Amino acid sequence: EVVREWSGRLQLEKSLASYLNIKEVIIVPGNVDTNTNTALLQSQEAAKYLESILSDEFIIAVTGGTTIASISNYVHQTDKWKRLLFIAARGGVGKDVRLQANTIASLFANKMNGSYRTLYMPDSLSEEAYSTMKKEPFIKEMVDLYERTNIIIHGIGDALEMARRRNSSLEEIQRLEEIGAVSEAFGYYFNSQGEAVHRIRTIGVQLKQLENMEHLLAVAGGTKKANALLSYFKQAPAQTVLVTDEGAAQEMMRIM
Ligand code: BG6
């Protein structure tokens, strides 16, 4: 059993959920920036929450990143659910395959006796490639699966940090600064008001599709992400549940 009791936790969870205007906030003690044990607790809590909302034949979309990758280690090996389908929320990011949504979907599927669908393509497509790709039957199938997705598990990143990880050019990074990009999730960049100011040209979950998903599980912690979290949650769908840490939570309360 995960221990995440500390004084003031419940109050902080409640206040934060109400400030961010989302369904629930779950906070683990410590700060993932400096404490690996906190990162572990955060992943365990996310895994536990995921297991509590699963149901047979659910479609679960996952994004990439270190946070979501780690959660797959903490879901229980099981054949309890029938026909779970894990799908990549979008094409690859960066060069590290271990952190790509595709890989993470397969990790979850193997653990939970489900199947998975992947979406292999460059993270950023040219205009031409993008419109050609959209017509491909396997892409249409993915888009249809996104329409029917029951749960999405996603990370939230700092805009400039994510741009660097994607090997964006200096010009692109400057442009993101100019338009005030603060956070990034599923390939969308948001400003401090939560407006989507830029999107990388890739096939993947669309912002408007999130609205129809029953469960959105956002997992992101660390003091360094506080700004990004405040930006993203200016617009997040109300059914979102955030698993985070004390570091991010306290810092959000301080700067909001
Ligand atoms: C990914 C998302 O899951 O996580 C990105 O697709 C997000 O949008 C990123 O920015 C954050 O990565 P990390 O490694 O900090 O969990």
GROMACS .gro file of C-alpha atoms and ligand atoms in nm:
model
  272
    1GLU     CA    1   0.000   0.000   0.000
    2VAL     CA    2   0.130   0.340  -0.100
    3VAL     CA    3   0.184   0.581   0.187
    4ARG     CA    4   0.116   0.938   0.086
    5GLU     CA    5  -0.015   1.082   0.407
    6TRP     CA    6   0.126   1.408   0.529
    7SER     CA    7  -0.029   1.687   0.717
    8GLY     CA    8  -0.234   1.925   0.505
    9ARG     CA    9  -0.242   1.696   0.203
   10LEU     CA   10  -0.620   1.657   0.180
   11GLN     CA   11  -0.674   2.030   0.212
   12LEU     CA   12  -0.415   2.105  -0.055
   13GLU     CA   13  -0.565   1.843  -0.290
   14LYS     CA   14  -0.910   1.997  -0.249
   15SER     CA   15  -0.798   2.359  -0.292
   16LEU     CA   16  -0.589   2.278  -0.594
   17ALA     CA   17  -0.867   2.081  -0.764
   18SER     CA   18  -1.098   2.374  -0.714
   19TYR     CA   19  -0.845   2.635  -0.835
   20LEU     CA   20  -0.755   2.430  -1.140
   21ASN     CA   21  -1.120   2.352  -1.200
   22ILE     CA   22  -1.072   1.978  -1.240
   23LYS     CA   23  -1.227   1.666  -1.093
   24GLU     CA   24  -0.952   1.557  -0.857
   25VAL     CA   25  -0.592   1.617  -0.758
   26ILE     CA   26  -0.380   1.348  -0.595
   27ILE     CA   27  -0.056   1.469  -0.437
   28VAL     CA   28   0.239   1.260  -0.324
   29PRO     CA   29   0.494   1.393  -0.074
   30GLY     CA   30   0.825   1.539  -0.191
   31ASN     CA   31   0.952   1.677  -0.518
   32VAL     CA   32   1.030   1.469  -0.826
   33ASP     CA   33   1.296   1.722  -0.929
   34THR     CA   34   1.518   1.614  -0.643
   35ASN     CA   35   1.379   1.289  -0.507
   36THR     CA   36   1.354   0.964  -0.703
   37ASN     CA   37   1.134   0.818  -0.431
   38THR     CA   38   0.875   1.087  -0.503
   39ALA     CA   39   0.881   0.999  -0.872
   40LEU     CA   40   0.818   0.638  -0.775
   41LEU     CA   41   0.527   0.731  -0.548
   42GLN     CA   42   0.380   0.950  -0.820
   43SER     CA   43   0.391   0.665  -1.070
   44GLN     CA   44   0.244   0.420  -0.819
   45GLU     CA   45  -0.046   0.654  -0.745
   46ALA     CA   46  -0.112   0.703  -1.114
   47ALA     CA   47  -0.105   0.326  -1.172
   48LYS     CA   48  -0.342   0.271  -0.881
   49TYR     CA   49  -0.582   0.533  -1.010
   50LEU     CA   50  -0.571   0.386  -1.359
   51GLU     CA   51  -0.651   0.039  -1.224
   52SER     CA   52  -0.946   0.181  -1.032
   53ILE     CA   53  -1.114   0.316  -1.346
   54LEU     CA   54  -1.042   0.035  -1.593
   55SER     CA   55  -1.313  -0.174  -1.746
   56ASP     CA   56  -1.331  -0.447  -2.012
   57GLU     CA   57  -1.285  -0.335  -2.373
   58PHE     CA   58  -1.157   0.006  -2.273
   59ILE     CA   59  -0.943   0.198  -2.518
   60ILE     CA   60  -0.656   0.373  -2.341
   61ALA     CA   61  -0.445   0.631  -2.518
   62VAL     CA   62  -0.101   0.710  -2.380
   63THR     CA   63   0.148   0.985  -2.454
   64GLY     CA   64   0.525   0.963  -2.431
   65GLY     CA   65   0.774   1.103  -2.180
   66THR     CA   66   0.957   0.977  -1.875
   67THR     CA   67   0.661   1.016  -1.639
   68ILE     CA   68   0.413   0.807  -1.834
   69ALA     CA   69   0.680   0.550  -1.922
   70SER     CA   70   0.745   0.491  -1.555
   71ILE     CA   71   0.378   0.428  -1.471
   72SER     CA   72   0.376   0.108  -1.675
   73ASN     CA   73   0.621  -0.039  -1.421
   74TYR     CA   74   0.366  -0.009  -1.145
   75VAL     CA   75   0.049  -0.149  -1.298
   76HIS     CA   76  -0.006  -0.506  -1.187
   77GLN     CA   77   0.060  -0.796  -1.420
   78THR     CA   78  -0.292  -0.922  -1.477
   79ASP     CA   79  -0.543  -1.079  -1.710
   80LYS     CA   80  -0.832  -0.939  -1.510
   81TRP     CA   81  -0.965  -0.721  -1.793
   82LYS     CA   82  -1.081  -0.840  -2.131
   83ARG     CA   83  -0.973  -0.681  -2.456
   84LEU     CA   84  -0.803  -0.368  -2.332
   85LEU     CA   85  -0.656  -0.171  -2.619
   86PHE     CA   86  -0.365   0.065  -2.564
   87ILE     CA   87  -0.293   0.319  -2.835
   88ALA     CA   88  -0.024   0.578  -2.892
   89ALA     CA   89  -0.174   0.925  -2.856
   90ARG     CA   90   0.047   1.035  -3.144
   91GLY     CA   91   0.364   0.978  -3.346
   92GLY     CA   92   0.714   0.970  -3.197
   93VAL     CA   93   0.902   1.238  -3.012
   94GLY     CA   94   1.277   1.288  -2.994
   95LYS     CA   95   1.518   1.008  -3.055
   96ASP     CA   96   1.475   0.793  -2.748
   97VAL     CA   97   1.235   0.513  -2.845
   98ARG     CA   98   1.196   0.407  -2.482
   99LEU     CA   99   1.008   0.728  -2.415
  100GLN     CA  100   0.782   0.726  -2.719
  101ALA     CA  101   0.409   0.680  -2.689
  102ASN     CA  102   0.432   0.374  -2.917
  103THR     CA  103   0.671   0.194  -2.687
  104ILE     CA  104   0.476   0.292  -2.379
  105ALA     CA  105   0.149   0.160  -2.527
  106SER     CA  106   0.315  -0.176  -2.584
  107LEU     CA  107   0.457  -0.183  -2.230
  108PHE     CA  108   0.111  -0.131  -2.079
  109ALA     CA  109  -0.047  -0.384  -2.313
  110ASN     CA  110   0.206  -0.653  -2.228
  111LYS     CA  111   0.160  -0.600  -1.859
  112MET     CA  112  -0.219  -0.600  -1.866
  113ASN     CA  113  -0.278  -0.868  -2.121
  114GLY     CA  114  -0.416  -0.621  -2.371
  115SER     CA  115  -0.331  -0.539  -2.728
  116TYR     CA  116  -0.185  -0.222  -2.873
  117ARG     CA  117  -0.181  -0.005  -3.181
  118THR     CA  118   0.110   0.208  -3.274
  119LEU     CA  119   0.156   0.514  -3.489
  120TYR     CA  120   0.502   0.537  -3.636
  121MET     CA  121   0.586   0.859  -3.810
  122PRO     CA  122   0.815   1.156  -3.768
  123ASP     CA  123   0.714   1.387  -3.489
  124SER     CA  124   0.682   1.685  -3.714
  125LEU     CA  125   0.554   1.641  -4.070
  126SER     CA  126   0.572   1.873  -4.366
  127GLU     CA  127   0.244   2.031  -4.474
  128GLU     CA  128   0.231   1.802  -4.776
  129ALA     CA  129   0.315   1.483  -4.592
  130TYR     CA  130   0.059   1.570  -4.328
  131SER     CA  131  -0.232   1.611  -4.568
  132THR     CA  132  -0.133   1.297  -4.760
  133MET     CA  133  -0.100   1.093  -4.442
  134LYS     CA  134  -0.440   1.203  -4.314
  135LYS     CA  135  -0.601   1.020  -4.604
  136GLU     CA  136  -0.428   0.689  -4.529
  137PRO     CA  137  -0.672   0.421  -4.405
  138PHE     CA  138  -0.458   0.329  -4.104
  139ILE     CA  139  -0.454   0.692  -3.997
  140LYS     CA  140  -0.831   0.713  -4.034
  141GLU     CA  141  -0.857   0.407  -3.811
  142MET     CA  142  -0.643   0.574  -3.546
  143VAL     CA  143  -0.851   0.890  -3.560
  144ASP     CA  144  -1.160   0.676  -3.517
  145LEU     CA  145  -1.000   0.507  -3.214
  146TYR     CA  146  -0.930   0.848  -3.063
  147GLU     CA  147  -1.301   0.924  -3.098
  148ARG     CA  148  -1.376   0.615  -2.893
  149THR     CA  149  -1.098   0.646  -2.636
  150ASN     CA  150  -1.214   0.592  -2.278
  151ILE     CA  151  -0.899   0.697  -2.093
  152ILE     CA  152  -0.604   0.911  -2.189
  153ILE     CA  153  -0.293   0.910  -1.970
  154HIS     CA  154  -0.073   1.205  -2.049
  155GLY     CA  155   0.224   1.405  -1.932
  156ILE     CA  156   0.259   1.782  -1.928
  157GLY     CA  157   0.587   1.949  -2.007
  158ASP     CA  158   0.753   2.287  -1.994
  159ALA     CA  159   0.721   2.435  -2.345
  160LEU     CA  160   1.083   2.523  -2.404
  161GLU     CA  161   1.214   2.207  -2.242
  162MET     CA  162   0.994   1.999  -2.474
  163ALA     CA  163   1.099   2.202  -2.778
  164ARG     CA  164   1.463   2.134  -2.694
  165ARG     CA  165   1.391   1.764  -2.645
  166ARG     CA  166   1.231   1.759  -2.989
  167ASN     CA  167   1.547   1.907  -3.133
  168SER     CA  168   1.353   2.211  -3.250
  169SER     CA  169   1.567   2.467  -3.428
  170LEU     CA  170   1.679   2.788  -3.261
  171GLU     CA  171   1.427   2.978  -3.477
  172GLU     CA  172   1.142   2.753  -3.364
  173ILE     CA  173   1.242   2.797  -3.001
  174GLN     CA  174   1.259   3.175  -3.040
  175ARG     CA  175   0.920   3.171  -3.206
  176LEU     CA  176   0.774   2.975  -2.914
  177GLU     CA  177   0.915   3.233  -2.676
  178GLU     CA  178   0.765   3.514  -2.882
  179ILE     CA  179   0.419   3.364  -2.879
  180GLY     CA  180   0.447   3.306  -2.505
  181ALA     CA  181   0.436   2.925  -2.503
  182VAL     CA  182   0.456   2.803  -2.144
  183SER     CA  183   0.338   2.443  -2.145
  184GLU     CA  184   0.314   2.152  -2.383
  185ALA     CA  185   0.092   1.845  -2.396
  186PHE     CA  186   0.014   1.604  -2.684
  187GLY     CA  187   0.210   1.820  -2.924
  188TYR     CA  188   0.013   2.136  -2.845
  189TYR     CA  189   0.182   2.440  -2.692
  190PHE     CA  190  -0.019   2.662  -2.457
  191ASN     CA  191   0.042   3.018  -2.335
  192SER     CA  192  -0.009   3.139  -1.979
  193GLN     CA  193  -0.379   3.186  -2.052
  194GLY     CA  194  -0.414   2.825  -2.160
  195GLU     CA  195  -0.462   2.915  -2.526
  196ALA     CA  196  -0.319   2.667  -2.774
  197VAL     CA  197  -0.073   2.890  -2.956
  198HIS     CA  198   0.105   2.628  -3.160
  199ARG     CA  199   0.076   2.265  -3.260
  200ILE     CA  200   0.342   2.043  -3.406
  201ARG     CA  201   0.222   1.901  -3.734
  202THR     CA  202   0.169   1.539  -3.645
  203ILE     CA  203  -0.107   1.284  -3.645
  204GLY     CA  204  -0.250   1.234  -3.299
  205VAL     CA  205  -0.521   1.313  -3.049
  206GLN     CA  206  -0.689   1.646  -3.117
  207LEU     CA  207  -0.766   1.887  -2.839
  208LYS     CA  208  -1.138   1.873  -2.910
  209GLN     CA  209  -1.138   1.492  -2.886
  210LEU     CA  210  -1.028   1.517  -2.523
  211GLU     CA  211  -1.364   1.671  -2.435
  212ASN     CA  212  -1.543   1.346  -2.509
  213MET     CA  213  -1.313   1.117  -2.316
  214GLU     CA  214  -1.454   0.983  -1.989
  215HIS     CA  215  -1.123   0.985  -1.806
  216LEU     CA  216  -0.824   1.211  -1.847
  217LEU     CA  217  -0.533   1.120  -1.624
  218ALA     CA  218  -0.263   1.386  -1.623
  219VAL     CA  219   0.060   1.300  -1.445
  220ALA     CA  220   0.327   1.563  -1.388
  221GLY     CA  221   0.518   1.685  -1.084
  222GLY     CA  222   0.820   1.884  -0.970
  223THR     CA  223   0.859   2.248  -0.877
  224LYS     CA  224   1.001   2.317  -1.221
  225LYS     CA  225   0.671   2.223  -1.387
  226ALA     CA  226   0.450   2.450  -1.175
  227ASN     CA  227   0.426   2.721  -1.440
  228ALA     CA  228   0.355   2.471  -1.713
  229LEU     CA  229   0.084   2.305  -1.506
  230LEU     CA  230  -0.090   2.635  -1.434
  231SER     CA  231  -0.084   2.716  -1.803
  232TYR     CA  232  -0.218   2.378  -1.918
  233PHE     CA  233  -0.494   2.372  -1.655
  234LYS     CA  234  -0.630   2.707  -1.768
  235GLN     CA  235  -0.805   2.506  -2.037
  236ALA     CA  236  -0.806   2.140  -1.932
  237PRO     CA  237  -1.132   1.944  -1.955
  238ALA     CA  238  -1.313   1.935  -1.619
  239GLN     CA  239  -1.305   1.555  -1.598
  240THR     CA  240  -0.925   1.560  -1.565
  241VAL     CA  241  -0.760   1.397  -1.265
  242LEU     CA  242  -0.408   1.521  -1.189
  243VAL     CA  243  -0.150   1.310  -1.010
  244THR     CA  244   0.131   1.536  -0.896
  245ASP     CA  245   0.374   1.598  -0.610
  246GLU     CA  246   0.402   1.834  -0.318
  247GLY     CA  247   0.676   2.030  -0.499
  248ALA     CA  248   0.453   2.126  -0.792
  249ALA     CA  249   0.143   2.166  -0.575
  250GLN     CA  250   0.299   2.407  -0.324
  251GLU     CA  251   0.467   2.607  -0.599
  252MET     CA  252   0.141   2.638  -0.795
  253MET     CA  253  -0.037   2.768  -0.487
  254ARG     CA  254   0.246   3.015  -0.429
  255ILE     CA  255   0.257   3.163  -0.780
  256MET     CA  256  -0.103   3.141  -0.894
  257BG6     C1  257   0.451   1.345  -2.276
  257BG6     C2  258   0.361   1.436  -2.350
  257BG6     O1  259   0.374   1.243  -2.226
  257BG6     O2  260   0.508   1.402  -2.163
  257BG6     C3  261   0.425   1.566  -2.366
  257BG6     O3  262   0.327   1.390  -2.478
  257BG6     C4  263   0.472   1.618  -2.232
  257BG6     O4  264   0.328   1.645  -2.423
  257BG6     C5  265   0.574   1.521  -2.181
  257BG6     O5  266   0.520   1.746  -2.245
  257BG6     C6  267   0.644   1.549  -2.051
  257BG6     O6  268   0.753   1.460  -2.043
  257BG6     P1  269   0.820   1.413  -1.909
  257BG6     O7  270   0.939   1.333  -1.952
  257BG6     O8  271   0.855   1.537  -1.835
  257BG6     O9  272   0.720   1.331  -1.839
   0.00000   0.00000   0.00000
